[in-house]
Amino acid sequence: MREHLAIKAGVGTSPPHLIQAGEAEPLTEVEFRALMALVEPIGPDEAGHPVCIAVSGGGDSMALALLARRWRRHVLALVVDHALREESAAEARLTCERLVALDIPARLLTLGPLAAGGLQQRAREGRFAALEAACVDAGATVLLVAHHEADQEETLWMRHERGSGTRGLAGMAHRAARGRIIVARPLLGVRPERLRATLQQAGVAWCEDPSNQNRRFRRVQVRQDITSAQRRMMRELQQKACIAQQEDDAWVARFLAHGVAWQPEGWLKLAPFLIQTAHERPHIFIDDGLDETRFAALCDEVMGRLIRLIGGQDYAPTRHAVAALRRAGHGALGRACLTPLKGQERGWMLYREARNLAGAMPAHTGQWWDGRWRYYGPEYSDVVIAALGMQATRWREGRDVPACILPSLPALWRGEELVAVPEAMRGLRSDVPRVAFVWEGGIPVTGERDWQSGYAE
């Protein structure tokens, strides 16, 4: 077999010192079991609930697949062909063949044409959507990915260069909820040289991406130039950031419990203190030790997460934008609207604005709409999912729900005919047919990820 080379990250030399992967020690099965304990719970080893592995064909993911198969009987490798290069299909098929030869079941996922603009970002989004769907189809709830210690170092250093806050400097998580699955990274404390040594010991081939050596990319420069002292600094920064995020998550959970009321139509009632911090704090926060600045910052953090949830967005808006919205007490941000509650109720409401909603989508069971709702009703060939829209008042009944909430709700349409609306939704006429929609806003407001250091101790 042709000898593979791996870059020894962090030696601080230029050009980078290349070492044989064989100089590093292979990862043992005992070590891998200990690493998997960091991303528990996983669930029983059953055919109907395999652990899925994202495999690109490179050394890192091939090593992860090999180790996972030794650790567990029921695994499934998912190989994505982005269809961006002529040779990508052949490479993906070769990877599947190599996996099957290792007694690792593999499934090839081919992405459809990507929309123009932001190709790399769209490719990442398309890849994860395909991986998530394949996991759900296979009955899996956990997807293993092969990010390792050098990946973590590169990520942290580039975020440090950009001036990231504690959330960014906490780095990649061992375990994080994303969509309908858990993304687990058991190798974050492992050097990449050890992964290639593991493959060499087993006589397993892998693919090398030439772009991994191209110094035009900032990540490659960091990978090749970062020093041991800089790696130690990243470790310290990350550990401090993780502690800070653990504290923030605990406070956010308390704020949510005392200041937020979820409504079945996908909107929120917010207590006065969350928007205008001059309001008297609830008794639970009287002796909390938080000064006014810290209390306001936590309110901003809570609001940012809630806006992300209600707007169905991948990311929360900036802290500055959230603070400005709270000071104003009304307005729109991140596809969510803030306005005072009507009538006798004190507080505010946060709801999805009736603009920039997702377009019409096929009414297929499992279809996700607008980053918020998933359809679980009957299959239709001539019906689509689209917003109830500005004509929602035609079907309104009673005043249980403010009128501004209804236009952004999903509904089933056959042309101009309203076929059905979500069951358990208030404020709509009882004679309108109902079907099953479930709120699925993607990332949870709390508990999204662990905040443990991604480095091995």
Tab-separated table of C-alpha atoms in Angstrom:
chain	number	residue	atom	x	y	z
A	1	MET	CA	0.000	0.000	0.000
A	2	ARG	CA	1.227	3.489	-0.845
A	3	GLU	CA	2.577	5.241	2.234
A	4	HIS	CA	0.420	8.096	3.551
A	5	LEU	CA	1.803	11.220	5.198
A	6	ALA	CA	0.213	13.216	7.990
A	7	ILE	CA	1.046	16.745	9.116
A	8	LYS	CA	2.281	17.034	12.658
A	9	ALA	CA	0.272	20.031	13.818
A	10	GLY	CA	1.696	22.530	16.227
A	11	VAL	CA	5.430	22.136	15.743
A	12	GLY	CA	5.772	25.796	14.762
A	13	THR	CA	8.144	25.124	11.862
A	14	SER	CA	7.933	26.379	8.296
A	15	PRO	CA	7.558	24.476	6.090
A	16	PRO	CA	5.640	22.072	8.379
A	17	HIS	CA	7.455	18.954	9.528
A	18	LEU	CA	5.941	15.824	7.985
A	19	ILE	CA	6.016	12.649	10.030
A	20	GLN	CA	4.994	9.123	9.181
A	21	ALA	CA	1.636	8.198	10.682
A	22	GLY	CA	3.315	5.018	11.867
A	23	GLU	CA	5.405	7.008	14.373
A	24	ALA	CA	2.246	7.618	16.406
A	25	GLU	CA	0.557	4.949	18.521
A	26	PRO	CA	-2.672	3.449	17.129
A	27	LEU	CA	-5.803	4.057	19.181
A	28	THR	CA	-6.776	0.949	21.128
A	29	GLU	CA	-10.265	-0.482	21.540
A	30	VAL	CA	-10.073	0.137	25.295
A	31	GLU	CA	-9.235	3.804	24.692
A	32	PHE	CA	-12.067	4.160	22.191
A	33	ARG	CA	-14.599	2.703	24.620
A	34	ALA	CA	-13.498	5.304	27.166
A	35	LEU	CA	-13.922	8.047	24.557
A	36	MET	CA	-17.419	6.825	23.712
A	37	ALA	CA	-18.313	7.112	27.382
A	38	LEU	CA	-17.851	10.880	26.986
A	39	VAL	CA	-20.763	11.049	24.530
A	40	GLU	CA	-23.186	8.761	26.369
A	41	PRO	CA	-26.046	7.978	26.451
A	42	ILE	CA	-26.068	6.101	23.152
A	43	GLY	CA	-28.681	3.391	23.664
A	44	PRO	CA	-28.714	-0.386	23.192
A	45	ASP	CA	-26.802	-2.117	20.389
A	46	GLU	CA	-29.816	-3.118	18.273
A	47	ALA	CA	-30.281	-3.572	14.543
A	48	GLY	CA	-33.304	-1.284	14.503
A	49	HIS	CA	-31.356	1.547	16.156
A	50	PRO	CA	-27.838	1.644	14.690
A	51	VAL	CA	-25.269	4.288	15.467
A	52	CYS	CA	-24.592	6.235	12.267
A	53	ILE	CA	-21.166	7.539	11.241
A	54	ALA	CA	-20.505	10.388	8.807
A	55	VAL	CA	-17.712	9.097	6.532
A	56	SER	CA	-16.049	11.262	3.897
A	57	GLY	CA	-13.438	8.670	2.969
A	58	GLY	CA	-10.583	10.627	4.560
A	59	GLY	CA	-8.313	9.220	7.239
A	60	ASP	CA	-10.181	10.699	10.205
A	61	SER	CA	-13.639	9.401	9.323
A	62	MET	CA	-12.368	6.028	8.087
A	63	ALA	CA	-10.577	5.542	11.406
A	64	LEU	CA	-13.729	6.486	13.299
A	65	ALA	CA	-15.761	3.970	11.277
A	66	LEU	CA	-13.208	1.222	11.923
A	67	LEU	CA	-13.103	1.933	15.656
A	68	ALA	CA	-16.876	2.238	15.935
A	69	ARG	CA	-17.364	-1.129	14.215
A	70	ARG	CA	-14.973	-2.776	16.701
A	71	TRP	CA	-16.887	-1.146	19.564
A	72	ARG	CA	-20.411	-1.906	18.390
A	73	ARG	CA	-22.096	-4.475	16.137
A	74	HIS	CA	-24.873	-2.334	14.694
A	75	VAL	CA	-23.405	0.698	12.950
A	76	LEU	CA	-24.179	2.373	9.631
A	77	ALA	CA	-21.747	4.530	7.653
A	78	LEU	CA	-23.264	7.428	5.702
A	79	VAL	CA	-21.222	8.644	2.730
A	80	VAL	CA	-22.293	11.929	1.112
A	81	ASP	CA	-21.547	12.706	-2.532
A	82	HIS	CA	-21.907	16.473	-2.979
A	83	ALA	CA	-21.853	16.007	-6.782
A	84	LEU	CA	-19.702	19.153	-7.103
A	85	ARG	CA	-16.789	17.436	-8.899
A	86	GLU	CA	-16.802	14.878	-11.700
A	87	GLU	CA	-14.749	12.423	-9.666
A	88	SER	CA	-16.822	12.751	-6.474
A	89	ALA	CA	-19.254	9.963	-7.361
A	90	ALA	CA	-16.429	7.480	-8.005
A	91	GLU	CA	-14.685	8.496	-4.763
A	92	ALA	CA	-17.892	8.035	-2.783
A	93	ARG	CA	-18.498	4.603	-4.320
A	94	LEU	CA	-14.906	3.579	-3.557
A	95	THR	CA	-15.360	4.667	0.064
A	96	CYS	CA	-18.532	2.568	0.336
A	97	GLU	CA	-16.671	-0.440	-1.104
A	98	ARG	CA	-13.848	-0.020	1.425
A	99	LEU	CA	-16.358	0.184	4.271
A	100	VAL	CA	-18.266	-2.913	3.179
A	101	ALA	CA	-14.944	-4.798	2.956
A	102	LEU	CA	-14.497	-3.921	6.649
A	103	ASP	CA	-17.942	-5.375	7.455
A	104	ILE	CA	-19.337	-1.866	7.927
A	105	PRO	CA	-22.721	-1.343	6.238
A	106	ALA	CA	-22.665	1.839	4.149
A	107	ARG	CA	-25.259	4.025	2.501
A	108	LEU	CA	-24.439	6.473	-0.296
A	109	LEU	CA	-26.275	9.819	-0.145
A	110	THR	CA	-26.140	12.010	-3.255
A	111	LEU	CA	-27.064	15.671	-2.906
A	112	GLY	CA	-29.245	17.363	-5.469
A	113	PRO	CA	-28.278	20.586	-7.269
A	114	LEU	CA	-27.355	23.380	-4.846
A	115	ALA	CA	-28.790	26.861	-5.173
A	116	ALA	CA	-26.432	29.556	-6.393
A	117	GLY	CA	-24.471	31.681	-3.911
A	118	GLY	CA	-22.590	30.678	-0.777
A	119	LEU	CA	-21.731	27.279	-2.234
A	120	GLN	CA	-19.717	25.991	0.737
A	121	GLN	CA	-22.401	26.997	3.241
A	122	ARG	CA	-25.157	25.460	1.127
A	123	ALA	CA	-23.103	22.290	0.724
A	124	ARG	CA	-22.728	22.038	4.522
A	125	GLU	CA	-26.452	22.600	5.020
A	126	GLY	CA	-27.335	20.077	2.333
A	127	ARG	CA	-24.915	17.519	3.760
A	128	PHE	CA	-26.346	17.754	7.252
A	129	ALA	CA	-29.955	17.645	6.010
A	130	ALA	CA	-29.154	14.448	4.099
A	131	LEU	CA	-27.329	12.918	7.067
A	132	GLU	CA	-30.132	13.784	9.478
A	133	ALA	CA	-32.797	12.339	7.189
A	134	ALA	CA	-30.766	9.145	6.672
A	135	CYS	CA	-30.316	8.744	10.446
A	136	VAL	CA	-34.040	9.103	11.061
A	137	ASP	CA	-34.831	6.706	8.215
A	138	ALA	CA	-32.469	4.112	9.736
A	139	GLY	CA	-33.942	4.510	13.230
A	140	ALA	CA	-30.761	6.157	14.534
A	141	THR	CA	-30.651	9.029	16.993
A	142	VAL	CA	-26.849	9.481	17.173
A	143	LEU	CA	-24.480	10.542	14.390
A	144	LEU	CA	-20.745	10.196	15.020
A	145	VAL	CA	-18.428	12.690	13.311
A	146	ALA	CA	-14.640	12.545	13.235
A	147	HIS	CA	-13.488	15.981	14.412
A	148	HIS	CA	-10.265	15.526	16.384
A	149	GLU	CA	-7.991	17.569	18.638
A	150	ALA	CA	-6.238	19.427	15.808
A	151	ASP	CA	-9.618	20.396	14.316
A	152	GLN	CA	-10.587	21.792	17.692
A	153	GLU	CA	-7.365	23.774	17.950
A	154	GLU	CA	-7.823	25.277	14.488
A	155	THR	CA	-11.431	26.198	15.210
A	156	LEU	CA	-10.582	27.812	18.547
A	157	TRP	CA	-7.641	29.772	17.152
A	158	MET	CA	-9.668	31.200	14.253
A	159	ARG	CA	-12.516	32.125	16.588
A	160	HIS	CA	-9.988	33.750	18.915
A	161	GLU	CA	-8.665	35.766	15.948
A	162	ARG	CA	-12.220	36.948	15.203
A	163	GLY	CA	-12.753	38.029	18.807
A	164	SER	CA	-15.397	35.421	19.608
A	165	GLY	CA	-17.098	35.451	22.989
A	166	THR	CA	-17.372	32.578	25.422
A	167	ARG	CA	-19.867	30.627	23.304
A	168	GLY	CA	-17.458	30.566	20.367
A	169	LEU	CA	-14.404	29.881	22.501
A	170	ALA	CA	-16.129	26.881	24.086
A	171	GLY	CA	-15.301	25.157	20.800
A	172	MET	CA	-16.902	22.074	19.336
A	173	ALA	CA	-18.915	19.911	21.712
A	174	HIS	CA	-18.467	16.234	22.482
A	175	ARG	CA	-22.253	15.967	22.246
A	176	ALA	CA	-24.818	18.400	20.835
A	177	ALA	CA	-28.471	18.262	19.828
A	178	ARG	CA	-29.086	19.237	16.226
A	179	GLY	CA	-32.427	18.803	14.546
A	180	ARG	CA	-33.798	15.347	15.270
A	181	ILE	CA	-30.485	13.743	16.195
A	182	ILE	CA	-27.488	13.986	18.521
A	183	VAL	CA	-24.160	14.842	16.895
A	184	ALA	CA	-21.343	13.172	18.856
A	185	ARG	CA	-17.599	13.841	18.513
A	186	PRO	CA	-15.718	11.198	20.526
A	187	LEU	CA	-12.297	11.998	18.989
A	188	LEU	CA	-11.884	15.598	20.139
A	189	GLY	CA	-9.082	14.588	22.482
A	190	VAL	CA	-7.200	12.503	19.889
A	191	ARG	CA	-4.312	13.628	17.672
A	192	PRO	CA	-4.896	12.969	13.943
A	193	GLU	CA	-1.585	11.100	13.664
A	194	ARG	CA	-2.976	8.404	15.935
A	195	LEU	CA	-6.015	7.949	13.684
A	196	ARG	CA	-3.836	7.354	10.631
A	197	ALA	CA	-1.643	5.003	12.644
A	198	THR	CA	-4.791	3.057	13.506
A	199	LEU	CA	-5.616	2.688	9.817
A	200	GLN	CA	-2.078	1.706	8.892
A	201	GLN	CA	-2.007	-0.957	11.583
A	202	ALA	CA	-5.264	-2.402	10.159
A	203	GLY	CA	-4.091	-2.085	6.528
A	204	VAL	CA	-6.973	0.233	5.645
A	205	ALA	CA	-6.645	2.752	2.801
A	206	TRP	CA	-8.122	6.238	2.806
A	207	CYS	CA	-8.419	9.274	0.537
A	208	GLU	CA	-6.398	12.472	0.931
A	209	ASP	CA	-7.917	15.830	-0.012
A	210	PRO	CA	-5.239	18.047	-1.646
A	211	SER	CA	-6.944	21.166	-0.285
A	212	ASN	CA	-5.820	20.093	3.199
A	213	GLN	CA	-2.296	21.203	2.210
A	214	ASN	CA	-3.285	24.426	0.420
A	215	ARG	CA	-2.005	27.418	2.401
A	216	ARG	CA	-4.401	29.752	0.637
A	217	PHE	CA	-6.912	28.619	3.251
A	218	ARG	CA	-6.566	30.185	6.703
A	219	ARG	CA	-7.404	26.885	8.410
A	220	VAL	CA	-4.461	25.186	6.692
A	221	GLN	CA	-2.123	27.999	7.754
A	222	VAL	CA	-3.266	27.624	11.352
A	223	ARG	CA	-2.933	23.834	11.184
A	224	GLN	CA	0.635	24.059	9.966
A	225	ASP	CA	1.861	27.011	12.034
A	226	ILE	CA	0.211	26.822	15.455
A	227	THR	CA	2.754	26.340	18.251
A	228	SER	CA	2.687	24.274	21.420
A	229	ALA	CA	2.346	27.455	23.494
A	230	GLN	CA	-0.623	28.541	21.396
A	231	ARG	CA	-2.248	25.135	21.829
A	232	ARG	CA	-1.892	25.459	25.606
A	233	MET	CA	-3.445	28.930	25.441
A	234	MET	CA	-6.393	27.543	23.481
A	235	ARG	CA	-6.890	24.848	26.103
A	236	GLU	CA	-7.000	27.448	28.892
A	237	LEU	CA	-9.329	29.767	26.992
A	238	GLN	CA	-11.670	26.922	26.156
A	239	GLN	CA	-11.842	25.623	29.720
A	240	LYS	CA	-12.717	29.104	31.021
A	241	ALA	CA	-15.299	29.564	28.265
A	242	CYS	CA	-16.919	26.207	29.039
A	243	ILE	CA	-17.249	27.094	32.735
A	244	ALA	CA	-18.818	30.444	31.814
A	245	GLN	CA	-21.286	28.755	29.460
A	246	GLN	CA	-22.269	26.204	32.091
A	247	GLU	CA	-23.100	29.067	34.444
A	248	ASP	CA	-25.031	30.912	31.725
A	249	ASP	CA	-27.091	27.828	30.862
A	250	ALA	CA	-28.056	27.349	34.509
A	251	TRP	CA	-29.176	30.979	34.753
A	252	VAL	CA	-31.037	30.827	31.425
A	253	ALA	CA	-33.003	27.811	32.655
A	254	ARG	CA	-34.072	29.768	35.770
A	255	PHE	CA	-35.099	32.783	33.678
A	256	LEU	CA	-37.146	30.571	31.356
A	257	ALA	CA	-38.897	28.846	34.245
A	258	HIS	CA	-39.985	32.154	35.801
A	259	GLY	CA	-40.400	34.390	32.778
A	260	VAL	CA	-41.602	32.453	29.702
A	261	ALA	CA	-44.873	30.658	28.925
A	262	TRP	CA	-45.029	28.517	25.757
A	263	GLN	CA	-48.208	28.650	23.664
A	264	PRO	CA	-49.342	25.735	21.437
A	265	GLU	CA	-49.495	27.919	18.309
A	266	GLY	CA	-45.742	28.454	18.486
A	267	TRP	CA	-45.535	31.800	20.301
A	268	LEU	CA	-44.475	32.971	23.751
A	269	LYS	CA	-45.757	35.083	26.606
A	270	LEU	CA	-42.889	36.913	28.330
A	271	ALA	CA	-42.854	38.307	31.847
A	272	PRO	CA	-42.261	42.077	32.177
A	273	PHE	CA	-38.826	41.724	33.779
A	274	LEU	CA	-37.391	40.006	30.668
A	275	ILE	CA	-38.026	43.047	28.465
A	276	GLN	CA	-37.776	46.002	30.795
A	277	THR	CA	-35.330	45.058	33.518
A	278	ALA	CA	-36.403	48.054	35.605
A	279	HIS	CA	-39.453	45.977	36.559
A	280	GLU	CA	-39.235	44.319	39.939
A	281	ARG	CA	-37.450	41.000	39.769
A	282	PRO	CA	-39.319	37.846	40.773
A	283	HIS	CA	-38.632	36.728	44.336
A	284	ILE	CA	-36.334	33.943	43.072
A	285	PHE	CA	-33.932	36.602	41.758
A	286	ILE	CA	-33.992	38.997	44.724
A	287	ASP	CA	-30.899	37.556	46.428
A	288	ASP	CA	-29.315	36.129	43.316
A	289	GLY	CA	-26.089	38.108	43.537
A	290	LEU	CA	-26.534	39.483	40.006
A	291	ASP	CA	-25.839	43.163	39.537
A	292	GLU	CA	-27.945	45.166	37.102
A	293	THR	CA	-25.495	44.787	34.227
A	294	ARG	CA	-25.243	41.020	34.597
A	295	PHE	CA	-29.006	40.674	34.984
A	296	ALA	CA	-29.581	42.657	31.774
A	297	ALA	CA	-26.965	40.585	29.931
A	298	LEU	CA	-28.745	37.380	30.933
A	299	CYS	CA	-32.065	38.807	29.750
A	300	ASP	CA	-30.390	39.538	26.407
A	301	GLU	CA	-29.077	35.977	26.262
A	302	VAL	CA	-32.535	34.538	26.950
A	303	MET	CA	-34.170	36.805	24.386
A	304	GLY	CA	-31.600	35.947	21.740
A	305	ARG	CA	-32.247	32.238	22.165
A	306	LEU	CA	-36.014	32.717	22.101
A	307	ILE	CA	-35.859	34.828	18.941
A	308	ARG	CA	-33.824	32.093	17.299
A	309	LEU	CA	-36.420	29.517	18.362
A	310	ILE	CA	-39.499	31.444	17.236
A	311	GLY	CA	-37.895	32.648	14.010
A	312	GLY	CA	-36.690	29.172	13.048
A	313	GLN	CA	-33.154	30.491	12.540
A	314	ASP	CA	-29.805	28.717	12.636
A	315	TYR	CA	-28.225	31.456	14.735
A	316	ALA	CA	-29.314	33.954	17.359
A	317	PRO	CA	-29.121	37.675	16.482
A	318	THR	CA	-26.283	39.768	17.864
A	319	ARG	CA	-26.397	40.769	21.526
A	320	HIS	CA	-26.393	44.451	20.485
A	321	ALA	CA	-29.493	43.978	18.303
A	322	VAL	CA	-31.305	42.073	21.050
A	323	ALA	CA	-30.526	44.767	23.633
A	324	ALA	CA	-31.877	47.452	21.278
A	325	LEU	CA	-35.111	45.490	20.790
A	326	ARG	CA	-35.580	45.050	24.537
A	327	ARG	CA	-35.057	48.771	25.132
A	328	ALA	CA	-37.644	49.606	22.472
A	329	GLY	CA	-40.167	47.093	23.850
A	330	HIS	CA	-41.520	46.326	20.381
A	331	GLY	CA	-40.271	45.564	16.891
A	332	ALA	CA	-39.020	42.729	14.684
A	333	LEU	CA	-35.711	40.876	14.752
A	334	GLY	CA	-34.586	37.536	13.329
A	335	ARG	CA	-38.049	36.884	11.782
A	336	ALA	CA	-39.695	37.268	15.218
A	337	CYS	CA	-41.910	40.089	16.466
A	338	LEU	CA	-42.076	41.552	19.980
A	339	THR	CA	-45.135	43.471	21.151
A	340	PRO	CA	-46.912	44.116	24.490
A	341	LEU	CA	-49.703	41.767	25.484
A	342	LYS	CA	-53.211	43.140	25.006
A	343	GLY	CA	-55.939	43.628	27.568
A	344	GLN	CA	-55.371	43.032	31.254
A	345	GLU	CA	-52.289	40.849	30.913
A	346	ARG	CA	-48.913	42.320	31.778
A	347	GLY	CA	-45.898	41.394	29.740
A	348	TRP	CA	-45.012	40.865	26.111
A	349	MET	CA	-45.607	38.391	23.317
A	350	LEU	CA	-42.976	37.003	20.930
A	351	TYR	CA	-44.229	35.432	17.707
A	352	ARG	CA	-43.219	34.600	14.135
A	353	GLU	CA	-43.641	37.555	11.820
A	354	ALA	CA	-45.880	36.963	8.803
A	355	ARG	CA	-43.107	37.789	6.332
A	356	ASN	CA	-40.314	35.746	4.767
A	357	LEU	CA	-42.192	32.547	5.517
A	358	ALA	CA	-41.228	29.319	3.769
A	359	GLY	CA	-42.880	28.715	0.413
A	360	ALA	CA	-45.186	25.881	-0.558
A	361	MET	CA	-43.837	22.375	0.108
A	362	PRO	CA	-45.254	18.920	-0.710
A	363	ALA	CA	-47.628	17.541	1.912
A	364	HIS	CA	-45.498	14.480	2.624
A	365	THR	CA	-45.441	12.901	6.060
A	366	GLY	CA	-42.313	14.145	7.844
A	367	GLN	CA	-42.016	17.353	5.785
A	368	TRP	CA	-40.374	20.188	7.760
A	369	TRP	CA	-41.789	23.646	7.113
A	370	ASP	CA	-40.366	27.097	7.909
A	371	GLY	CA	-37.807	25.729	10.352
A	372	ARG	CA	-40.576	25.350	12.949
A	373	TRP	CA	-43.240	22.777	12.101
A	374	ARG	CA	-43.130	19.153	10.934
A	375	TYR	CA	-46.129	17.607	9.187
A	376	TYR	CA	-47.273	14.137	10.276
A	377	GLY	CA	-50.667	13.970	8.539
A	378	PRO	CA	-51.746	11.921	5.521
A	379	GLU	CA	-49.765	11.888	2.272
A	380	TYR	CA	-51.244	14.000	-0.530
A	381	SER	CA	-50.183	14.249	-4.169
A	382	ASP	CA	-52.165	17.399	-4.989
A	383	VAL	CA	-51.850	19.323	-1.700
A	384	VAL	CA	-49.078	21.577	-0.389
A	385	ILE	CA	-48.027	22.990	2.970
A	386	ALA	CA	-47.996	26.784	3.029
A	387	ALA	CA	-48.747	29.615	5.440
A	388	LEU	CA	-52.332	30.252	6.506
A	389	GLY	CA	-51.594	33.774	5.343
A	390	MET	CA	-53.171	37.188	5.668
A	391	GLN	CA	-56.642	35.784	4.983
A	392	ALA	CA	-56.483	33.950	8.307
A	393	THR	CA	-59.215	36.184	9.724
A	394	ARG	CA	-61.685	34.361	7.472
A	395	TRP	CA	-61.224	31.297	9.668
A	396	ARG	CA	-60.719	33.039	13.006
A	397	GLU	CA	-63.042	32.239	15.897
A	398	GLY	CA	-62.982	33.771	19.373
A	399	ARG	CA	-60.154	35.710	20.994
A	400	ASP	CA	-58.110	32.938	22.580
A	401	VAL	CA	-55.237	33.807	20.274
A	402	PRO	CA	-54.226	37.275	19.025
A	403	ALA	CA	-54.961	37.747	15.339
A	404	CYS	CA	-51.291	38.434	14.544
A	405	ILE	CA	-50.384	34.819	15.417
A	406	LEU	CA	-52.553	33.095	12.822
A	407	PRO	CA	-51.022	34.168	9.468
A	408	SER	CA	-47.711	32.376	10.138
A	409	LEU	CA	-49.317	29.037	11.030
A	410	PRO	CA	-48.907	26.176	8.531
A	411	ALA	CA	-51.922	24.931	6.605
A	412	LEU	CA	-52.727	22.504	3.798
A	413	TRP	CA	-53.817	23.995	0.481
A	414	ARG	CA	-55.176	22.615	-2.776
A	415	GLY	CA	-54.793	25.583	-5.049
A	416	GLU	CA	-56.823	28.358	-3.418
A	417	GLU	CA	-58.814	25.882	-1.299
A	418	LEU	CA	-57.944	25.529	2.391
A	419	VAL	CA	-57.800	21.783	3.083
A	420	ALA	CA	-56.808	21.635	6.768
A	421	VAL	CA	-55.050	23.444	9.635
A	422	PRO	CA	-52.969	22.076	12.536
A	423	GLU	CA	-54.847	20.240	15.244
A	424	ALA	CA	-54.907	21.708	18.774
A	425	MET	CA	-54.550	25.236	17.395
A	426	ARG	CA	-56.787	27.720	19.179
A	427	GLY	CA	-58.478	30.699	17.612
A	428	LEU	CA	-59.650	28.920	14.426
A	429	ARG	CA	-63.148	27.874	13.505
A	430	SER	CA	-64.104	24.402	14.724
A	431	ASP	CA	-65.518	23.412	11.312
A	432	VAL	CA	-62.099	23.643	9.600
A	433	PRO	CA	-60.545	20.131	9.184
A	434	ARG	CA	-57.482	19.366	11.340
A	435	VAL	CA	-54.273	17.433	10.636
A	436	ALA	CA	-51.174	16.628	12.663
A	437	PHE	CA	-48.381	19.195	12.819
A	438	VAL	CA	-45.738	19.057	15.555
A	439	TRP	CA	-43.574	21.972	16.651
A	440	GLU	CA	-39.987	21.178	15.786
A	441	GLY	CA	-37.875	24.299	16.075
A	442	GLY	CA	-34.558	22.516	15.611
A	443	ILE	CA	-32.178	23.515	18.399
A	444	PRO	CA	-33.473	23.618	21.999
A	445	VAL	CA	-33.246	26.813	24.031
A	446	THR	CA	-31.232	25.032	26.745
A	447	GLY	CA	-29.393	21.733	26.789
A	448	GLU	CA	-28.252	22.165	23.198
A	449	ARG	CA	-24.804	20.781	23.969
A	450	ASP	CA	-22.489	19.797	26.748
A	451	TRP	CA	-20.067	22.458	27.928
A	452	GLN	CA	-17.182	20.163	28.792
A	453	SER	CA	-13.745	20.851	27.398
A	454	GLY	CA	-13.143	19.058	24.120
A	455	TYR	CA	-9.566	18.227	25.108
A	456	ALA	CA	-8.399	15.035	26.714
A	457	GLU	CA	-7.216	15.589	30.271
